[in-house]
Short mmCIF file of C-alpha atoms and ligand atoms in Angstrom, two decimals:
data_model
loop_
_atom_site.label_atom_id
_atom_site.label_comp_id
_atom_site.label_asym_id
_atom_site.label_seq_id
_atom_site.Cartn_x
_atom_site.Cartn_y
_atom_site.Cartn_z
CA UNK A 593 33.59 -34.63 18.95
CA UNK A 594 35.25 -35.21 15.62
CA UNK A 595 38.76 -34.91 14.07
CA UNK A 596 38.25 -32.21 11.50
CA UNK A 597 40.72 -31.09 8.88
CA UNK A 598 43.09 -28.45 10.37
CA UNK A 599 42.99 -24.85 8.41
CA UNK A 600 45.95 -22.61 8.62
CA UNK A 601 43.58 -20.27 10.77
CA UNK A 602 42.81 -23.10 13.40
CA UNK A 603 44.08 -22.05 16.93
CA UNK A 604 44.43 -25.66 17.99
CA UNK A 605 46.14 -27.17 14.77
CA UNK A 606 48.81 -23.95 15.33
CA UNK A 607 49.58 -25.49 19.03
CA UNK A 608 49.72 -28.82 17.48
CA UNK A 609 52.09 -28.24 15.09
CA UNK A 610 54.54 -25.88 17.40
CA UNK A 611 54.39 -29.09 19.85
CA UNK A 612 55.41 -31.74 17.01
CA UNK A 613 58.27 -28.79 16.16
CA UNK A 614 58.94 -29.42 19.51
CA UNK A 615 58.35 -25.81 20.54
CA UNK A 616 58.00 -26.20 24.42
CA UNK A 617 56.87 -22.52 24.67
CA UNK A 618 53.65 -23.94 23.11
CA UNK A 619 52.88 -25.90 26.28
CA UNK A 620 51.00 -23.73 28.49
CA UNK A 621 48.05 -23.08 25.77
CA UNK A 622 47.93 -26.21 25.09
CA UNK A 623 47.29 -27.07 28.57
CA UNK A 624 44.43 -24.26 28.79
CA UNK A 625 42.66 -26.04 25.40
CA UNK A 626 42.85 -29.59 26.77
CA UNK A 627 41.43 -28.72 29.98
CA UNK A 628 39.09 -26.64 29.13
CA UNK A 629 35.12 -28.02 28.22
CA UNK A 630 33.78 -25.80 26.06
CA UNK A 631 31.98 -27.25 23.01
CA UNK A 632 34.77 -24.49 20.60
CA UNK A 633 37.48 -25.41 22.51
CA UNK A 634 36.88 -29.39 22.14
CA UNK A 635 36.91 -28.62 18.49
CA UNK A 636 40.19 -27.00 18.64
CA UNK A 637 41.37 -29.87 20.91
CA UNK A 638 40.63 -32.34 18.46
CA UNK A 639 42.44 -30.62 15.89
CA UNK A 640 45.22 -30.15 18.04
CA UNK A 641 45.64 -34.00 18.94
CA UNK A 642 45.02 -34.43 15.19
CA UNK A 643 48.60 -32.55 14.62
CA UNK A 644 50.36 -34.77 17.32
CA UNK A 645 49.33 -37.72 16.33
CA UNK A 646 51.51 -40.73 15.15
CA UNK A 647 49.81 -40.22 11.84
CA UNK A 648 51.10 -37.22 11.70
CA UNK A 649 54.25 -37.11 13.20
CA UNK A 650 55.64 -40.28 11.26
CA UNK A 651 55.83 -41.98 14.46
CA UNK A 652 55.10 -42.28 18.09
CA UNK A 653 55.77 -39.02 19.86
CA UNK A 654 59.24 -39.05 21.12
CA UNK A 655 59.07 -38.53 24.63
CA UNK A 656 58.76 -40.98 27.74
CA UNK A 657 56.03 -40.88 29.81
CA UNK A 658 56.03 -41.92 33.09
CA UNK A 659 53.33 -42.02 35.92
CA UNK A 660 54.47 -41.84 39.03
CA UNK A 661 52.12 -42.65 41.87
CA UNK A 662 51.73 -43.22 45.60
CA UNK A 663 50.25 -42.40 48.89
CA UNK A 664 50.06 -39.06 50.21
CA UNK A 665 52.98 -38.47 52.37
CA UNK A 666 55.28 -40.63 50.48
CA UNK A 667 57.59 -38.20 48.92
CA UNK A 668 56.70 -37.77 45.67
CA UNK A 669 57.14 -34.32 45.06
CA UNK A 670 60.04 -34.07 46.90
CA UNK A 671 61.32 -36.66 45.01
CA UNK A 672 60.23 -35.28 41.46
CA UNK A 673 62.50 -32.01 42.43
CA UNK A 674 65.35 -34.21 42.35
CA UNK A 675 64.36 -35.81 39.39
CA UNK A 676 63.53 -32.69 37.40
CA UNK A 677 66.60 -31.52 38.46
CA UNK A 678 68.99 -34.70 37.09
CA UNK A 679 66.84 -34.86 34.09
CA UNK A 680 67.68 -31.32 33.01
CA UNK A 681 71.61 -32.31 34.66
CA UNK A 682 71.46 -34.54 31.09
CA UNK A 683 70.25 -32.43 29.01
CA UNK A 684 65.99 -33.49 28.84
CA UNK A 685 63.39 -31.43 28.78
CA UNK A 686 60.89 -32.22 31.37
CA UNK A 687 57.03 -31.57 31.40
CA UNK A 688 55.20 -32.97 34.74
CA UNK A 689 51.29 -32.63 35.30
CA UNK A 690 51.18 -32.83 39.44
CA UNK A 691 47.17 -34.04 39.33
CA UNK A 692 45.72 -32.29 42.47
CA UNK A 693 43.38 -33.93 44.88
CA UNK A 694 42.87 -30.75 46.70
CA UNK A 695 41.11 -29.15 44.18
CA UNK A 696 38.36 -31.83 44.46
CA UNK A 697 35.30 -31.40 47.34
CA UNK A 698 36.86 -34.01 49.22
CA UNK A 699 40.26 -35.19 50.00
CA UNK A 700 42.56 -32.31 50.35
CA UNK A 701 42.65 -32.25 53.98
CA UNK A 702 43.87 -36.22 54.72
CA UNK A 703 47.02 -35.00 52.99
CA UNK A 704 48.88 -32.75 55.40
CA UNK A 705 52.42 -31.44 55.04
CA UNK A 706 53.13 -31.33 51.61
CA UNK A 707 55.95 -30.23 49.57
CA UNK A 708 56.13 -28.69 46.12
CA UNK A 709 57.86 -29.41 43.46
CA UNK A 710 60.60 -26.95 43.43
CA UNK A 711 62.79 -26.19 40.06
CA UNK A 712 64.20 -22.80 38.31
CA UNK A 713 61.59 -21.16 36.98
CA UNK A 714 63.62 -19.18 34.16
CA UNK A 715 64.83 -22.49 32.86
CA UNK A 716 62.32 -23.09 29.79
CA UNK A 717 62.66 -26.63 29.15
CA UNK A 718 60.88 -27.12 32.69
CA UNK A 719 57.51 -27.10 32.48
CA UNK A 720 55.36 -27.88 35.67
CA UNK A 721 51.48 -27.83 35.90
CA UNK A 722 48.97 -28.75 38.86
CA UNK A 723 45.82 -30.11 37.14
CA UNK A 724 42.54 -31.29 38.75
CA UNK A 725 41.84 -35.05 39.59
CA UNK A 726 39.38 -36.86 38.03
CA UNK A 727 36.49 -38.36 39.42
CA UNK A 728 37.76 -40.70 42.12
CA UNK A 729 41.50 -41.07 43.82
CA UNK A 730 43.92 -40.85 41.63
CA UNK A 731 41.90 -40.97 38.60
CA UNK A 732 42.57 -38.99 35.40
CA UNK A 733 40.38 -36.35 34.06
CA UNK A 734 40.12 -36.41 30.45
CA UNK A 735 42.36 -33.50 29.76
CA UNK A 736 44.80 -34.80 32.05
CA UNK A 737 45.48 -38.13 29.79
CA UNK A 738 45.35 -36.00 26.26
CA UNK A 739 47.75 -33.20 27.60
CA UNK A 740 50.25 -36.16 28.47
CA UNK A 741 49.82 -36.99 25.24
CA UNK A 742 50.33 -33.78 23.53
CA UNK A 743 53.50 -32.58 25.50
CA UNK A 744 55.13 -36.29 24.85
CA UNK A 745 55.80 -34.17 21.11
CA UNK A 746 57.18 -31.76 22.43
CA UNK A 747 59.52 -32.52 26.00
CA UNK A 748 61.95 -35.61 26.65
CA UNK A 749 59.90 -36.79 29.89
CA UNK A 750 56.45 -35.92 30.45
CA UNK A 751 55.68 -37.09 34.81
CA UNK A 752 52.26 -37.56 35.39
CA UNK A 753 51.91 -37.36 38.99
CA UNK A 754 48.76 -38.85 41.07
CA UNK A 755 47.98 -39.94 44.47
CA UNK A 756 46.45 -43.21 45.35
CA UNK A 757 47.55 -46.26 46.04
CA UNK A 758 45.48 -49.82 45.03
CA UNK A 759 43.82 -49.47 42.33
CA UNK A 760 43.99 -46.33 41.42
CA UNK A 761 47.39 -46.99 39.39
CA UNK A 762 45.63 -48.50 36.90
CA UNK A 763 44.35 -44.84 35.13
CA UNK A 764 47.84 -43.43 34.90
CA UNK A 765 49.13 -47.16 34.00
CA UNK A 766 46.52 -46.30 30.96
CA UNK A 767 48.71 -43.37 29.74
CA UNK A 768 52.21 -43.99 30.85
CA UNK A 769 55.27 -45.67 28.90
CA UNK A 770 56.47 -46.77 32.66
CA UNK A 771 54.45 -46.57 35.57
CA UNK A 772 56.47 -46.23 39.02
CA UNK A 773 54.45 -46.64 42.48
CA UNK A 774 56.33 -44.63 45.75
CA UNK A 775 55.99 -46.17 49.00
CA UNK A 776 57.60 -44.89 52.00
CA UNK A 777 59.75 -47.14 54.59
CA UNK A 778 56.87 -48.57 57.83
CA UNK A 779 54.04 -48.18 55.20
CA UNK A 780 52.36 -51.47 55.27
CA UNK A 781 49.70 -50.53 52.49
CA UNK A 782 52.10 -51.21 49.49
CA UNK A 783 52.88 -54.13 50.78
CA UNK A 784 49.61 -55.74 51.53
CA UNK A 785 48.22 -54.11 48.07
CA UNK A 786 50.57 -56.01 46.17
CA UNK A 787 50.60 -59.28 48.13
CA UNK A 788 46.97 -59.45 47.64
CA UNK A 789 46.88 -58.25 44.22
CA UNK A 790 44.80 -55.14 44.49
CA UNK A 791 47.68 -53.58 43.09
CA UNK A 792 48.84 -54.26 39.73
CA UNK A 793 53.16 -54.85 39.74
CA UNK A 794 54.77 -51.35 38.40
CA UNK A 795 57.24 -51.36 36.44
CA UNK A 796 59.09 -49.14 38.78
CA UNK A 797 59.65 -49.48 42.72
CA UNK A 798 60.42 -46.50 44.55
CA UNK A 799 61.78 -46.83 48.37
CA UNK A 800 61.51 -43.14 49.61
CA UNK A 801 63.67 -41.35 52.53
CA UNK A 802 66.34 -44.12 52.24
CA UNK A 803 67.64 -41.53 54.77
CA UNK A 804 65.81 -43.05 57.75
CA UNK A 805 68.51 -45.99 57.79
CA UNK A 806 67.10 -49.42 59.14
CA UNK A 807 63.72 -49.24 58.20
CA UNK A 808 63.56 -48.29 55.12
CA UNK A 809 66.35 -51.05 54.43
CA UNK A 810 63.59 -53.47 56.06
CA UNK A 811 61.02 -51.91 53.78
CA UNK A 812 63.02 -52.45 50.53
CA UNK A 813 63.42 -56.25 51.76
CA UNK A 814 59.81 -56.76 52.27
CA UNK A 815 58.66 -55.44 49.06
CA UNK A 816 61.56 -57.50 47.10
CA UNK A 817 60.04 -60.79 48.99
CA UNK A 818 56.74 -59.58 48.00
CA UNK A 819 57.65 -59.26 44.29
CA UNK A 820 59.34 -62.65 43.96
CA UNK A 821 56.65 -64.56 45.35
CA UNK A 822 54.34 -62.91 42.84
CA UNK A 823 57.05 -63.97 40.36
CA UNK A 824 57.41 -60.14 39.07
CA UNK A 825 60.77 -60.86 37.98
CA UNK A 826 60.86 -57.57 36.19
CA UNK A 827 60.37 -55.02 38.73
CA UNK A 828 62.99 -52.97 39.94
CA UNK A 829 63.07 -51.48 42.84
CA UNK A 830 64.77 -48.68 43.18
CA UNK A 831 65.66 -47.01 47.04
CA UNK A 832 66.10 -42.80 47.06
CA UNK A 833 66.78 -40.23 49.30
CA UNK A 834 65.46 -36.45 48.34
CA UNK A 835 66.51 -34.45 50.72
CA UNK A 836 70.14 -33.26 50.56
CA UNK A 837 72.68 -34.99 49.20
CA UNK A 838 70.03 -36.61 47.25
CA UNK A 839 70.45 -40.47 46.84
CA UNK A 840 69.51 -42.99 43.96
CA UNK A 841 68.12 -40.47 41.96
CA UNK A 842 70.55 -41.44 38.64
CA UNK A 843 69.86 -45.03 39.22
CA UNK A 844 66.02 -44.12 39.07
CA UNK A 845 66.51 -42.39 35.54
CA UNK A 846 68.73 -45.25 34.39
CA UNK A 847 65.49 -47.87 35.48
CA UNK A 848 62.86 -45.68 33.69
CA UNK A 849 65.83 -45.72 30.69
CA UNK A 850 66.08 -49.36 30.95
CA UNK A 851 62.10 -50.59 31.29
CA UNK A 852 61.39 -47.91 28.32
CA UNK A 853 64.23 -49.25 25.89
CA UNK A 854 62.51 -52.82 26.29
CA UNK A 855 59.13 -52.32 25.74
CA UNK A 856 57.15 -52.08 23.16
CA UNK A 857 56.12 -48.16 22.78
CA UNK A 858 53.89 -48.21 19.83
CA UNK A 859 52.25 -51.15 21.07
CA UNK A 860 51.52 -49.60 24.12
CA UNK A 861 50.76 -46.13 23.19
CA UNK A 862 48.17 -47.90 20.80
CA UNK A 863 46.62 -49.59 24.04
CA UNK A 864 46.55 -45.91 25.58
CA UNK A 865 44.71 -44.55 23.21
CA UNK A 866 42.37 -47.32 22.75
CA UNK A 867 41.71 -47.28 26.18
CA UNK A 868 40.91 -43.79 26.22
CA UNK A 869 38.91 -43.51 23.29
CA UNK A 870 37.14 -46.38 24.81
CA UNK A 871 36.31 -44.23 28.38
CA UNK A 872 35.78 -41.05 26.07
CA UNK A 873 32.59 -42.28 24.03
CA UNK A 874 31.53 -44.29 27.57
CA UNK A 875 31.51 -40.70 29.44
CA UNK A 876 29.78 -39.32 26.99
CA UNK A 877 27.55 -41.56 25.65
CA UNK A 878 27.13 -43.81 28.74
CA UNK A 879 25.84 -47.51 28.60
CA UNK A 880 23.19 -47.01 26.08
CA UNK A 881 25.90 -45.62 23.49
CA UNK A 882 27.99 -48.99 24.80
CA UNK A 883 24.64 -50.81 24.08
CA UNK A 884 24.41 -49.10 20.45
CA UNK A 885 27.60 -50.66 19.67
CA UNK A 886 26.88 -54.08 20.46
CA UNK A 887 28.70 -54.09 23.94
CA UNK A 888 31.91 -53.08 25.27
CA UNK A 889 33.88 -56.35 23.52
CA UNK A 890 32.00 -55.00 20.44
CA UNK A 891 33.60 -51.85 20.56
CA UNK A 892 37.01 -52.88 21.53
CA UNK A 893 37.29 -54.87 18.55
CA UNK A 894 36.03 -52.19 16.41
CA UNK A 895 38.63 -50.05 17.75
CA UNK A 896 41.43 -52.88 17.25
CA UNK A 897 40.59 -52.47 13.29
CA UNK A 898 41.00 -48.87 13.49
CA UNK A 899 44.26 -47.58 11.70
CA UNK A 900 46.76 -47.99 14.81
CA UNK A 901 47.85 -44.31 14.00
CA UNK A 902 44.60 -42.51 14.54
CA UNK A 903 44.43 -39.74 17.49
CA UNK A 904 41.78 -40.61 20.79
CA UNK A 905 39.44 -38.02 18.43
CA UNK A 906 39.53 -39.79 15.51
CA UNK A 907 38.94 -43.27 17.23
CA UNK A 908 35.94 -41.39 19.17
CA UNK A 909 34.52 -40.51 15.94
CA UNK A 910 34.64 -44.13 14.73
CA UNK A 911 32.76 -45.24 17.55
CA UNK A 912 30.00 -42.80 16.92
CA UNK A 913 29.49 -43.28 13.61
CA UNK A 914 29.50 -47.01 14.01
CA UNK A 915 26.95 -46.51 17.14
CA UNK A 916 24.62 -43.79 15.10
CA UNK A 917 24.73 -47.10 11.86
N1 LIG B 1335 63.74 -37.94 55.55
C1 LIG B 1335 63.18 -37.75 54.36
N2 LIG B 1335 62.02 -37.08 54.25
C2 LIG B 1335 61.49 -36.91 53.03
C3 LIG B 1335 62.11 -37.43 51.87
N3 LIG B 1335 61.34 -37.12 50.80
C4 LIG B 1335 60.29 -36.43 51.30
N4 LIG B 1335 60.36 -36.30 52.63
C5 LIG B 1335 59.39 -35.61 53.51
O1 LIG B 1335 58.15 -36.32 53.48
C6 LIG B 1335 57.05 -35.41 53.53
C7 LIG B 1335 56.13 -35.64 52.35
O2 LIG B 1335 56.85 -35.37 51.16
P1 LIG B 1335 56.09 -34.95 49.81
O3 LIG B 1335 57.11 -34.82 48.74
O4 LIG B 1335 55.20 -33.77 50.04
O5 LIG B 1335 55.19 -36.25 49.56
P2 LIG B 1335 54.00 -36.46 48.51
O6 LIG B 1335 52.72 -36.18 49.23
O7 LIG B 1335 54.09 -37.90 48.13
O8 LIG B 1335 54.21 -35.54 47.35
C8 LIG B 1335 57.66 -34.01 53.53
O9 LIG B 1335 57.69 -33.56 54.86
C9 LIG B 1335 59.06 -34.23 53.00
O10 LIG B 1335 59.97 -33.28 53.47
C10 LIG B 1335 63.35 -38.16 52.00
O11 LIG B 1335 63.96 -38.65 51.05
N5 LIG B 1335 63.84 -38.28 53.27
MG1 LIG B 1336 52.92 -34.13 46.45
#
């Protein structure tokens, strides 16, 4: 895969630039290129990323991405209704890629009564996909990561939803401006992944089905003891209620607001794609491509003296060429 020059006849350099002109109407081809893993349309992908790149934007892509992640069951669809909902209530646009266990051989049955996302589907700045998990629990596929990427041109929020909980954060925390983890009230898992580490701190808390009264009070107190004796001073946590009247959902937005106005985007969407370029050339070219390139410090430090505005492509490329030297 290489970034190649876009011509004004090049199907994925048209997407591109209708994305940077913030065309959401462009979104659901898009979505069809990056997923799909044909040799042509990995070309066209390329050039597409190539047209919503920093490089050639002028700057990071505007939107805010945010994972959001959590056990089956938890209420994170339920809750992303709401959210959709008081996103739009403020005028965003609002992109969210709902990664699907069930479409995998295993998994789909351990998940039980489900909800959808449900939003008006004549209002066009809502765009909602369903997209295929990658290879483990809550893992990314490829397409997944660059179509987050692409549609962060184009919408105000971009949701990347996934299930897991443990480790399985750390893919989405990869992608995302601000990663939030969903636990529901008399789950112990959260709280035993994060007291023993095997979960990395979110920036985001989310108590679900505040509803249920006492214990999910008890729940929001256990987690905020858990947090201060890791000393992660800077998580909120944040309790909601999704079923009607919804509750909490505004002070969510104004913590994703608050953790994205500190940080550091271009630092971090730098990271992103370094980190993907990095598990792009290691799919394909597996540990003796790694080995061609002097190891995997090797090849992060080649990457770190990349130009920081370069698409996951483009950085790609530079590992092959230095690996084929
Ligand atoms: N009482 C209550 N139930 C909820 C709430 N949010 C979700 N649920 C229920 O919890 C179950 C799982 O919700 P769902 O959104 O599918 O969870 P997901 O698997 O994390 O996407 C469904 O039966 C929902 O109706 C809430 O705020 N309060
Ligand atoms: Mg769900």
């Amino acid at each position: 895969m290489s970034s190649v020059p876009a011509t004004s006849t090049s199907r994925g350099a048209q997407i591109g630039v209708r994305l940077r002109d913030r065309d959401l109407s462009a979104a659901p081809a898009a979505l069809n290129l990056l997923e799909s893993r044909a040799p042509r349309d990995r070309e066209e992908a390329a050039r597409l990323l190539h047209e919503v790149s920093p490089a050639a934007i002028g700057a990071e892509a505007p939107g805010h991405v945010i994972g959001v992640t959590g056990p089956p069951g938890a209420g994170k669809s339920t809750l992303l209704s709401a959210l959709v909902q008081a996103w739009r209530d403020r005028g965003r646009s609002v992109a969210v890629l709902a990664v699907d266990p069930s479409s995998k051989r295993s998994g789909g049955s351990l998940l039980g009564d489900r909800a959808r996302i449900t939003y008006d589907p004549d209002d066009r700045q809502i765009f909602i996909r369903s997209t295929a998990a990658g290879e483990r629990l809550g893992g990314l596929a490829a397409g997944t990561r660059e179509a987050a990427l692409a549609l962060s041109a184009a919408f105000d929020v971009v949701v990347i939803e996934t299930v897991g909980v443990g480790q399985s954060e750390t893919d989405v925390a990869d992608v995302a401006d601000t990663v939030a983890v969903i636990v529901q009230p008399g789950s112990g898992d959260a709280l035993q992944f994060l007291k023993s580490g095997i979960m990395e701190t979110p920036d985001v808390l989310v108590v679900t089905k505040a509803d249920l009264g006492q214990i999910a009070i008890r729940a929001r107190r256990d987690l905020s003891a858990a947090l201060r004796s890791l000393g992660a001073r800077d998580t909120q946590i944040v309790p909601v209620s999704s079923v009607p009247p919804p509750t909490g959902i505004d002070d969510l937005i104004d913590a994703f607001d608050a953790h994205r106005d500190a940080l550091d985007v271009p630092a971090r969407r730098r990271e992103a794609r370094r980190a993907a370029a990095l598990a792009d050339f290691a799919v394909e070219h597996g540990e003796r491509g790694m080995r061609a390139l002097g190891g995997r410090r090797a090849a992060v430090r080649l990457l770190t003296e990349q130009d920081p505005s370069l698409d996951v492509p483009s950085l790609v490329a530079a590992l092959e060429r230095k690996a084929a030297a």
